XYZ file of C-alpha atoms in Angstrom:
638
model
C 13.338 -86.581 127.894
C 14.859 -83.117 128.334
C 13.381 -81.290 131.340
C 11.331 -78.278 130.378
C 13.476 -75.844 132.348
C 16.543 -76.669 130.264
C 14.857 -75.328 127.152
C 13.684 -72.083 128.748
C 15.699 -68.903 128.148
C 17.893 -67.455 130.864
C 15.801 -64.898 132.742
C 16.899 -61.297 132.945
C 18.678 -60.643 136.225
C 21.230 -58.235 137.569
C 24.869 -59.181 138.010
C 24.472 -58.761 141.776
C 21.708 -61.367 141.767
C 23.869 -63.727 139.698
C 26.859 -63.308 142.045
C 24.794 -64.274 145.100
C 23.933 -67.671 143.602
C 26.436 -70.371 144.668
C 28.142 -72.488 142.021
C 26.221 -75.567 143.084
C 22.985 -73.756 142.229
C 23.998 -72.552 138.782
C 22.682 -75.733 137.204
C 19.240 -74.467 138.228
C 19.896 -70.973 136.917
C 17.268 -71.037 134.154
C 14.579 -71.658 136.758
C 15.364 -68.884 139.196
C 15.350 -65.110 139.140
C 12.846 -63.519 136.817
C 12.048 -60.127 135.532
C 10.928 -58.874 138.900
C 8.461 -56.241 139.783
C 9.016 -52.584 140.590
C 12.233 -50.667 140.980
C 13.153 -50.644 137.298
C 12.830 -46.873 137.044
C 15.165 -46.417 139.983
C 17.680 -48.800 138.355
C 17.472 -46.832 135.116
C 18.405 -43.662 137.018
C 21.156 -45.343 138.993
C 22.943 -46.985 136.031
C 24.089 -43.757 134.300
C 25.340 -42.317 137.601
C 27.234 -45.515 138.372
C 28.631 -45.647 134.827
C 29.844 -42.047 135.093
C 31.557 -42.764 138.404
C 33.234 -45.833 136.919
C 34.425 -43.932 133.823
C 35.883 -41.176 136.008
C 37.729 -43.748 138.120
C 39.222 -45.446 135.073
C 40.162 -42.014 133.720
C 41.941 -41.215 137.008
C 44.362 -44.058 136.202
C 44.825 -43.085 132.554
C 45.268 -39.380 133.367
C 48.483 -40.201 135.260
C 50.119 -40.628 131.827
C 49.925 -36.866 131.094
C 52.846 -36.554 128.684
C 51.640 -39.484 126.565
C 48.083 -38.140 126.501
C 49.207 -34.647 125.461
C 51.389 -36.071 122.688
C 48.546 -38.327 121.527
C 46.129 -35.360 121.561
C 48.378 -33.344 119.215
C 48.687 -36.300 116.876
C 44.912 -36.860 116.910
C 44.384 -33.207 116.018
C 46.823 -33.623 113.121
C 45.039 -36.774 111.927
C 41.650 -35.021 111.964
C 43.057 -32.025 110.055
C 44.578 -34.297 107.410
C 41.357 -36.331 107.112
C 39.403 -33.114 106.547
C 41.861 -31.988 103.888
C 41.474 -35.136 101.741
C 37.851 -34.602 100.560
C 38.532 -30.911 99.845
C 41.394 -31.932 97.557
C 39.100 -34.482 95.850
C 36.594 -31.704 95.071
C 39.338 -29.400 93.773
C 40.731 -32.161 91.549
C 37.318 -32.638 89.905
C 36.338 -28.963 89.538
C 39.745 -27.401 88.806
C 41.766 -30.077 87.009
C 39.629 -32.953 85.664
C 36.793 -30.844 84.217
C 39.225 -28.242 82.660
C 41.549 -31.172 81.617
C 44.624 -29.706 83.371
C 46.876 -32.802 83.491
C 49.939 -31.075 85.024
C 47.884 -29.577 87.849
C 46.149 -32.924 88.349
C 49.454 -34.683 89.019
C 50.534 -31.981 91.503
C 47.319 -32.325 93.526
C 47.467 -36.123 93.347
C 50.979 -36.047 94.819
C 49.750 -33.666 97.523
C 46.857 -36.052 98.282
C 49.296 -38.960 98.531
C 51.414 -36.974 101.006
C 48.319 -36.107 103.065
C 47.141 -39.720 103.321
C 50.688 -41.012 104.013
C 51.105 -38.436 106.797
C 47.744 -39.455 108.251
C 48.848 -43.115 108.241
C 52.132 -42.314 110.019
C 50.405 -40.219 112.658
C 47.860 -42.997 113.231
C 50.630 -45.541 113.776
C 52.524 -43.256 116.161
C 49.505 -42.272 118.240
C 48.474 -45.940 118.484
C 51.926 -46.808 119.849
C 51.828 -43.932 122.342
C 48.300 -44.725 123.525
C 48.920 -48.463 123.875
C 51.894 -47.684 126.116
C 49.832 -45.265 128.230
C 46.961 -47.765 128.461
C 49.249 -50.607 129.507
C 50.733 -48.492 132.289
C 47.231 -47.577 133.477
C 46.191 -51.256 133.420
C 49.374 -52.136 135.314
C 48.330 -49.681 138.050
C 44.738 -50.986 138.170
C 45.901 -54.590 138.388
C 48.494 -53.682 141.039
C 45.879 -51.851 143.137
C 43.474 -54.783 142.828
C 46.121 -57.360 143.748
C 47.424 -55.167 146.563
C 43.912 -54.780 147.957
C 43.464 -58.558 147.946
C 46.555 -58.788 150.188
C 45.028 -56.339 152.676
C 41.573 -57.887 152.942
C 40.601 -59.970 155.993
C 40.263 -63.727 155.784
C 36.487 -63.623 156.137
C 36.356 -61.868 152.751
C 37.952 -64.926 151.124
C 35.694 -67.214 153.160
C 32.698 -65.588 151.432
C 34.094 -65.589 147.881
C 34.696 -68.180 145.191
C 38.424 -68.059 144.456
C 38.007 -68.660 140.731
C 35.556 -65.748 140.602
C 38.218 -63.499 142.124
C 40.635 -64.780 139.484
C 38.152 -63.687 136.810
C 38.286 -60.141 138.163
C 42.073 -60.093 137.957
C 42.073 -61.530 134.435
C 39.002 -61.193 132.210
C 37.568 -58.088 133.905
C 40.874 -56.213 133.848
C 41.441 -57.360 130.261
C 38.080 -55.901 129.189
C 39.257 -52.511 130.533
C 42.574 -52.996 128.747
C 40.848 -53.551 125.398
C 39.000 -50.237 125.666
C 41.961 -48.180 126.894
C 44.374 -49.621 124.329
C 42.149 -49.536 121.258
C 39.116 -47.383 121.872
C 39.983 -44.169 123.715
C 41.798 -42.492 120.839
C 39.246 -43.844 118.366
C 36.468 -42.236 120.360
C 38.346 -38.921 120.684
C 39.324 -38.979 117.011
C 35.762 -39.851 116.052
C 34.272 -36.982 118.068
C 36.768 -34.414 116.722
C 36.372 -35.733 113.182
C 32.570 -35.612 113.382
C 32.623 -32.033 114.690
C 35.200 -30.952 112.095
C 33.340 -32.620 109.224
C 30.048 -31.115 110.377
C 31.501 -27.593 110.437
C 33.154 -28.081 107.039
C 29.895 -29.349 105.499
C 27.900 -26.383 106.794
C 30.512 -23.995 105.394
C 30.341 -25.669 101.968
C 26.562 -26.202 101.678
C 24.153 -25.719 104.619
C 21.259 -27.582 102.914
C 23.102 -30.822 102.284
C 24.868 -30.491 105.651
C 21.567 -30.117 107.519
C 20.079 -33.208 105.860
C 23.167 -35.283 106.653
C 23.457 -34.156 110.293
C 19.739 -34.597 111.001
C 19.567 -38.087 109.542
C 22.892 -39.511 110.740
C 23.055 -37.712 114.079
C 19.383 -38.093 114.983
C 18.998 -41.743 114.072
C 22.340 -42.648 115.691
C 21.408 -40.999 118.994
C 17.947 -42.591 119.059
C 19.164 -46.097 118.248
C 22.039 -45.983 120.732
C 19.872 -44.647 123.526
C 17.561 -47.593 123.012
C 20.431 -50.107 122.987
C 22.651 -48.577 125.667
C 21.054 -49.654 128.949
C 20.072 -53.066 127.580
C 23.589 -53.877 126.392
C 25.129 -52.622 129.639
C 23.006 -54.843 131.874
C 23.547 -57.930 129.721
C 27.313 -57.409 129.770
C 27.202 -57.258 133.577
C 25.396 -60.597 133.677
C 27.909 -62.014 131.177
C 30.882 -60.895 133.321
C 29.310 -62.484 136.401
C 28.584 -65.690 134.503
C 32.181 -66.006 133.333
C 33.289 -65.455 136.944
C 31.154 -68.412 138.021
C 32.590 -70.476 135.172
C 36.162 -69.664 136.289
C 35.215 -70.464 139.877
C 33.840 -73.880 139.022
C 36.843 -74.774 136.826
C 39.270 -73.715 139.576
C 37.339 -75.786 142.120
C 37.300 -78.872 139.900
C 41.014 -78.671 139.068
C 41.857 -78.331 142.762
C 39.564 -81.230 143.704
C 40.620 -83.776 141.079
C 41.843 -86.272 143.677
C 38.459 -86.296 145.458
C 36.501 -86.374 142.191
C 38.413 -89.409 140.958
C 38.373 -91.131 144.342
C 34.572 -91.055 144.419
C 34.100 -91.665 140.689
C 32.191 -88.398 140.182
C 33.695 -87.455 136.798
C 30.336 -87.790 135.038
C 28.501 -85.659 137.621
C 31.263 -83.048 137.468
C 31.066 -82.976 133.686
C 27.278 -82.592 133.792
C 27.518 -79.750 136.289
C 30.134 -78.012 134.148
C 27.844 -78.412 131.152
C 25.119 -76.537 133.047
C 27.501 -73.779 134.231
C 28.815 -73.457 130.674
C 25.231 -73.449 129.384
C 24.380 -70.509 131.655
C 27.426 -68.570 130.486
C 26.525 -69.319 126.882
C 23.020 -67.927 127.404
C 24.324 -64.774 129.107
C 26.987 -64.228 126.426
C 24.507 -64.891 123.599
C 22.117 -62.262 124.899
C 24.887 -59.669 125.314
C 26.588 -60.366 121.975
C 23.345 -60.677 120.003
C 22.112 -57.317 121.252
C 25.445 -55.591 120.618
C 25.628 -57.076 117.096
C 22.587 -54.976 116.134
C 24.704 -51.817 116.151
C 26.705 -52.262 112.867
C 23.719 -53.033 110.609
C 21.704 -50.177 112.142
C 24.565 -47.734 111.562
C 25.140 -48.973 108.004
C 21.468 -48.411 107.250
C 21.659 -44.898 108.713
C 24.734 -44.099 106.579
C 23.075 -45.409 103.417
C 19.994 -43.256 104.078
C 22.239 -40.220 104.542
C 24.149 -40.924 101.314
C 20.880 -41.285 99.437
C 19.654 -37.938 100.749
C 22.946 -36.167 100.011
C 23.027 -37.657 96.494
C 19.421 -36.628 95.840
C 19.785 -33.070 97.188
C 23.188 -32.625 95.534
C 21.892 -33.868 92.176
C 18.917 -31.501 92.374
C 21.198 -28.540 93.181
C 23.689 -29.470 90.423
C 20.934 -29.742 87.808
C 19.819 -26.219 88.700
C 23.371 -24.892 88.677
C 23.495 -24.245 92.421
C 26.518 -26.484 93.095
C 29.301 -28.314 91.267
C 30.106 -31.985 90.767
C 33.306 -31.513 92.801
C 31.314 -30.135 95.724
C 28.963 -33.129 95.591
C 32.004 -35.459 95.561
C 33.448 -33.611 98.541
C 30.111 -33.941 100.316
C 29.828 -37.667 99.587
C 33.272 -38.141 101.149
C 32.357 -35.956 104.110
C 29.099 -37.873 104.582
C 31.072 -41.099 104.824
C 33.530 -39.424 107.186
C 30.663 -38.056 109.261
C 28.983 -41.457 109.510
C 32.126 -43.576 109.889
C 33.255 -42.125 113.283
C 29.710 -42.386 114.600
C 29.600 -45.978 113.369
C 32.939 -46.732 115.022
C 31.873 -45.020 118.254
C 28.654 -47.027 118.245
C 30.636 -50.261 117.774
C 33.105 -49.221 120.462
C 30.173 -48.442 122.709
C 29.564 -52.178 122.979
C 33.158 -52.709 124.080
C 32.715 -49.832 126.498
C 29.707 -51.538 128.088
C 31.743 -54.710 128.612
C 34.625 -52.683 130.042
C 32.296 -50.755 132.368
C 30.837 -54.014 133.672
C 34.356 -55.366 134.255
C 35.566 -52.101 135.820
C 32.660 -52.056 138.261
C 33.527 -55.564 139.414
C 37.201 -54.571 139.797
C 36.406 -51.406 141.772
C 33.950 -53.345 143.900
C 36.939 -55.304 145.262
C 39.172 -52.217 145.504
C 36.442 -50.511 147.576
C 36.180 -53.392 150.065
C 37.044 -52.487 153.664
C 40.643 -53.588 154.324
C 41.823 -55.565 157.316
C 41.565 -53.394 160.427
C 44.885 -52.454 162.002
C 45.103 -49.391 164.258
C 48.010 -50.208 166.574
C 48.876 -48.056 169.585
C 52.471 -49.300 169.586
C 54.973 -49.104 166.755
C 58.022 -50.657 168.426
C 57.339 -54.251 169.477
C 59.979 -56.036 171.589
C 60.724 -59.733 171.273
C 57.901 -61.627 172.978
C 58.572 -63.654 176.074
C 55.431 -65.612 175.210
C 53.063 -65.017 178.145
C 49.566 -65.314 176.590
C 46.234 -64.530 178.281
C 42.717 -64.951 176.881
C 40.487 -62.780 179.080
C 36.728 -63.471 178.690
C 37.031 -63.917 174.903
C 33.836 -64.256 172.859
C 33.619 -64.594 169.089
C 31.086 -65.346 166.332
C 31.647 -65.903 162.627
C 27.920 -65.275 162.115
C 26.158 -62.674 164.238
C 24.151 -64.288 167.023
C 25.850 -67.706 166.706
C 28.847 -67.639 169.093
C 31.688 -70.049 168.359
C 33.628 -69.145 171.525
C 31.915 -68.238 174.796
C 33.797 -66.451 177.599
C 37.153 -68.176 177.096
C 39.711 -67.714 179.889
C 43.201 -69.197 179.611
C 46.729 -68.325 180.657
C 49.845 -69.734 178.985
C 53.041 -68.782 180.802
C 56.150 -68.140 178.730
C 57.610 -71.424 177.445
C 54.558 -73.542 178.289
C 52.899 -75.997 175.908
C 49.111 -75.674 175.727
C 47.199 -78.515 174.072
C 43.719 -77.933 172.656
C 41.497 -80.962 172.125
C 37.828 -81.453 171.388
C 35.397 -82.491 168.672
C 35.355 -80.921 165.209
C 33.718 -77.498 165.318
C 34.314 -77.058 169.054
C 36.333 -73.836 168.529
C 39.960 -75.013 168.733
C 41.096 -73.490 165.434
C 39.088 -70.346 166.187
C 41.225 -69.756 169.291
C 44.302 -69.900 167.052
C 42.689 -67.617 164.456
C 42.081 -64.997 167.139
C 45.616 -65.267 168.525
C 46.973 -64.590 165.019
C 44.356 -61.819 164.529
C 43.056 -63.439 161.361
C 39.692 -62.410 162.806
C 38.810 -59.643 165.271
C 37.422 -60.256 168.750
C 33.744 -59.756 169.480
C 34.273 -59.471 173.236
C 37.047 -59.684 175.798
C 40.749 -59.263 175.050
C 43.909 -61.232 174.314
C 47.179 -60.170 175.938
C 50.744 -61.120 175.015
C 53.276 -60.160 177.673
C 50.575 -57.900 179.119
C 49.997 -56.037 175.816
C 46.579 -56.097 174.156
C 46.909 -57.642 170.674
C 44.878 -54.769 169.229
C 47.656 -52.396 170.283
C 50.213 -54.319 168.207
C 50.779 -53.942 164.453
C 49.566 -57.156 162.820
C 52.747 -57.494 160.787
C 54.933 -57.278 163.913
C 52.672 -59.715 165.773
C 52.682 -62.321 163.018
C 56.465 -62.094 162.561
C 56.778 -63.532 166.084
C 54.329 -66.372 165.446
C 55.241 -69.686 163.830
C 52.406 -71.734 162.313
C 52.469 -75.339 161.133
C 49.080 -76.417 159.804
C 47.591 -79.806 159.022
C 47.182 -78.794 155.381
C 50.665 -77.500 154.631
C 50.830 -74.927 151.849
C 53.955 -74.941 149.707
C 54.562 -72.605 146.795
C 55.709 -73.456 143.277
C 59.464 -72.994 143.445
C 62.501 -74.701 144.919
C 62.609 -76.508 148.252
C 65.199 -73.962 149.394
C 62.881 -71.035 148.598
C 59.962 -72.664 150.410
C 62.002 -73.088 153.600
C 63.437 -69.570 153.253
C 59.863 -68.196 153.119
C 60.026 -68.253 156.934
C 62.751 -65.566 156.843
C 63.669 -64.167 153.453
C 67.087 -62.844 154.513
C 68.269 -66.257 155.766
C 71.531 -67.630 154.360
C 71.802 -70.978 152.599
C 73.551 -72.390 155.680
C 70.683 -71.287 157.924
C 68.219 -72.951 155.546
C 70.293 -76.147 155.692
C 70.454 -76.039 159.515
C 66.672 -75.551 159.769
C 66.065 -78.523 157.462
C 68.342 -80.716 159.576
C 66.533 -79.750 162.795
C 63.235 -80.601 161.056
C 64.553 -84.040 159.996
C 64.020 -82.962 156.377
C 67.641 -82.882 155.216
C 67.808 -86.636 154.517
C 64.856 -86.821 152.134
C 65.828 -83.499 150.492
C 69.235 -84.912 149.535
C 67.467 -87.842 147.869
C 65.568 -85.429 145.586
C 66.917 -85.018 142.000
C 68.391 -81.544 142.591
C 68.467 -81.545 146.375
C 67.498 -78.161 147.816
C 67.090 -76.742 144.285
C 64.432 -79.310 143.322
C 61.371 -77.510 141.998
C 58.068 -78.325 143.678
C 54.800 -78.768 141.832
C 51.798 -76.661 142.783
C 51.158 -76.937 146.546
C 54.066 -79.419 146.760
C 52.034 -82.228 145.231
C 55.224 -84.110 144.224
C 56.026 -84.644 147.937
C 54.370 -86.912 150.474
C 52.211 -85.423 153.224
C 54.923 -86.107 155.831
C 57.616 -84.479 153.682
C 55.489 -81.375 153.277
C 54.991 -81.241 157.051
C 58.742 -81.448 157.672
C 59.357 -78.583 155.235
C 56.705 -76.536 157.064
C 58.455 -77.253 160.374
C 61.811 -76.243 158.830
C 60.186 -73.002 157.644
C 58.906 -72.323 161.180
C 62.329 -73.130 162.719
C 63.965 -70.642 160.360
C 61.427 -67.950 161.341
C 62.506 -68.406 165.001
C 59.085 -67.473 166.442
C 58.423 -66.618 170.092
C 55.020 -68.322 169.995
C 54.378 -71.517 168.087
C 51.090 -72.877 166.726
C 50.808 -76.517 165.645
C 47.451 -77.491 164.140
C 47.197 -81.279 163.662
C 50.783 -81.290 162.385
C 51.190 -85.078 162.729
C 47.861 -86.178 161.257
C 47.600 -88.376 158.162
C 51.167 -89.745 158.343
C 52.527 -93.190 159.050
C 54.038 -94.126 162.429
C 57.664 -93.853 161.292
C 57.137 -90.436 159.694
C 55.159 -89.302 162.749
C 58.158 -90.142 164.922
C 60.446 -87.986 162.750
C 57.923 -85.127 162.774
C 57.468 -85.326 166.553
C 61.230 -85.182 167.073
C 61.381 -82.080 164.877
C 58.434 -80.534 166.697
C 60.068 -81.059 170.093
C 63.166 -79.226 168.869
C 60.966 -76.449 167.497
C 58.896 -76.150 170.713
C 61.903 -76.030 173.008
C 61.860 -72.732 174.919
C 58.780 -71.398 173.124
C 55.171 -70.942 174.152
C 53.339 -73.497 172.054
C 49.682 -74.074 171.233
C 49.063 -77.576 169.918
C 45.793 -78.775 168.389
C 45.690 -82.564 168.301
C 43.282 -85.461 168.042
C 45.880 -88.104 168.965
C 46.166 -87.748 172.729
C 49.453 -89.659 172.703
C 51.140 -86.605 171.142
C 50.168 -84.182 173.949
C 50.697 -86.154 177.153
C 53.643 -83.966 178.112
C 51.758 -80.665 177.662
C 51.803 -78.231 180.591
C 48.084 -77.624 180.155
C 45.474 -79.588 178.236
C 42.252 -77.715 177.474
C 39.178 -79.754 176.552
C 36.955 -77.548 174.389
C 33.352 -78.352 173.589
C 30.530 -76.121 172.284
C 32.815 -73.083 172.374
C 33.700 -73.486 176.065
C 36.665 -74.859 178.024
C 34.997 -77.698 179.898
C 38.112 -79.322 181.396
C 41.690 -78.178 181.948
C 44.794 -79.652 183.560
C 47.711 -81.991 182.905
C 47.326 -85.449 181.403
C 47.376 -87.078 184.837
C 44.964 -84.538 186.378
C 42.440 -84.952 183.566
C 42.523 -88.738 183.738
C 41.795 -88.488 187.443
C 38.679 -86.417 186.703
C 37.246 -89.337 184.691
C 35.429 -86.852 182.441
C 35.542 -86.031 178.722
C 39.342 -86.395 178.459
C 39.309 -89.720 180.249
C 36.626 -91.056 177.905
C 38.542 -89.882 174.813
C 41.762 -91.453 176.126
C 40.014 -94.741 176.908
C 38.484 -94.899 173.407
C 41.805 -94.202 171.685
C 43.637 -96.797 173.797
C 40.950 -99.375 173.007
C 41.156 -98.559 169.291
C 44.960 -98.828 169.353
C 44.726 -102.161 171.167
C 42.184 -103.418 168.623
C 44.437 -102.404 165.731
C 47.344 -104.200 167.405
C 45.310 -107.390 167.787
C 44.268 -107.262 164.136
C 47.852 -106.763 163.046
C 49.012 -109.705 165.166
C 46.230 -111.884 163.748
C 47.239 -111.021 160.191
C 50.884 -111.803 160.899
C 49.961 -115.133 162.522
C 47.895 -116.150 159.511
């Protein structure tokens, strides 16, 4: 039996409300939200102001193409003039050549009409070409600003956002702006100029018929569009948010295929997608259904106007107050007067979609960028003396992750960080790299406060090898060279040899030019780690960070990786996060972190003598290793 909530319509809600709902909750979307209580009047006032601001911002990008816009404006003016000339010639043909039966004059005017319409066609084609070029350059700038802003945002921004939803802003939202700029701007301008020109021409020819046409077409068009405008706009915002959630879920599922298949959750994933897709369908149906009302309403308005013009014109002609040619001219002008308004009304729906997309784009562009106000501009090569002085930090206000951390790593020392998951080990590294800003205390490198250093200069002197190695689509050579883009091929080769990666690279089909799949999925975990170490060797950092670099690999591969790591750590200050205590016995300092505090510190021997947390961890791991050895021996004996 289908649950009742599945059959209920999607409630009206703002795009902001939709965006705050996590993907996992979208399957419940029809049950949450609601029409809400007060505040609607305030929203109604705010929407036009926000729409105006958004339009002006989009225009600021388009207005950079001044020469193209000026050229397009002249061509639009020519098109309008030619379109106004056509109906006048039709009236003259009827009154001056068809009624008097002047065949020679008829052919001359027909040729002139053909030239007018051909010229109008050519100008339309040219202005379309010019405007599409201007629009594409404006969209290029918007997309570049959006992408550039994403590079300057702090990591906590990405922690709070669904990555697929951000992709939707770079793709579908920007494309909705593109559609309007490429196809609609000149149509709107042409429509406005044409409507004004036709209105003036009609009043000059016959004020009575002109008044009836303007009152009916103009009045009914304004009333109907005012009624539809705010409703369409809000529904398009919900639609854009819904498609962002759809993109986010798809991106998440594609990235998590290995886990989905490992746990046999294909059916659950498919069901969840069906619900996310269902919510997008509902949002899109509401937006598209409402916007589809515009064409039939405008056609009805135009037909009413034609009926009135025909009736008034016929009455005037019967009483000798106008001619058949004038009525024909007026019928053409009535169509021309209604057609631009009809087109503008149809484009208005596209404009609502583009405004919704533009708001979401500018919302990202307006985000506060990563803070960097360095006191120093010239940064010497680090010696590697690192001090954490009373450092406190919280990801969420009021819930400290690190509490009054004090540590000192002398230049060239190896500092090992151990402790349970969530203890704060990786947070210490994140603060050293300035991925996040301190809440209290300070971090010094060679006596210089990190906040006085430019982040780019700081990070150039840090080498990072993470547990989850990230490799880019491209060649193995390019992925190693990412550590220092100006490195020669020989330097890349030397770095790979020091990382023990050269042997397996030469076994690849194209050696160093072998193309990697996304995230290096055509390599083993150990091979990816060795490439990451080669990348760090090439960068030649003063301070090295190794976060679980030997986890999830077999014993033989671990030996190769440890050899490479020792070469990499030689002469550098190194921070090593590890769960396997066997890999950090030689560290100069071992810090045992628990609940955001350093609870024990010392060398391997000193910590064992304390018989505290480190001793208990070491005893457990030795017992586990011994147990695994006994099991292996038992299997071999059997």
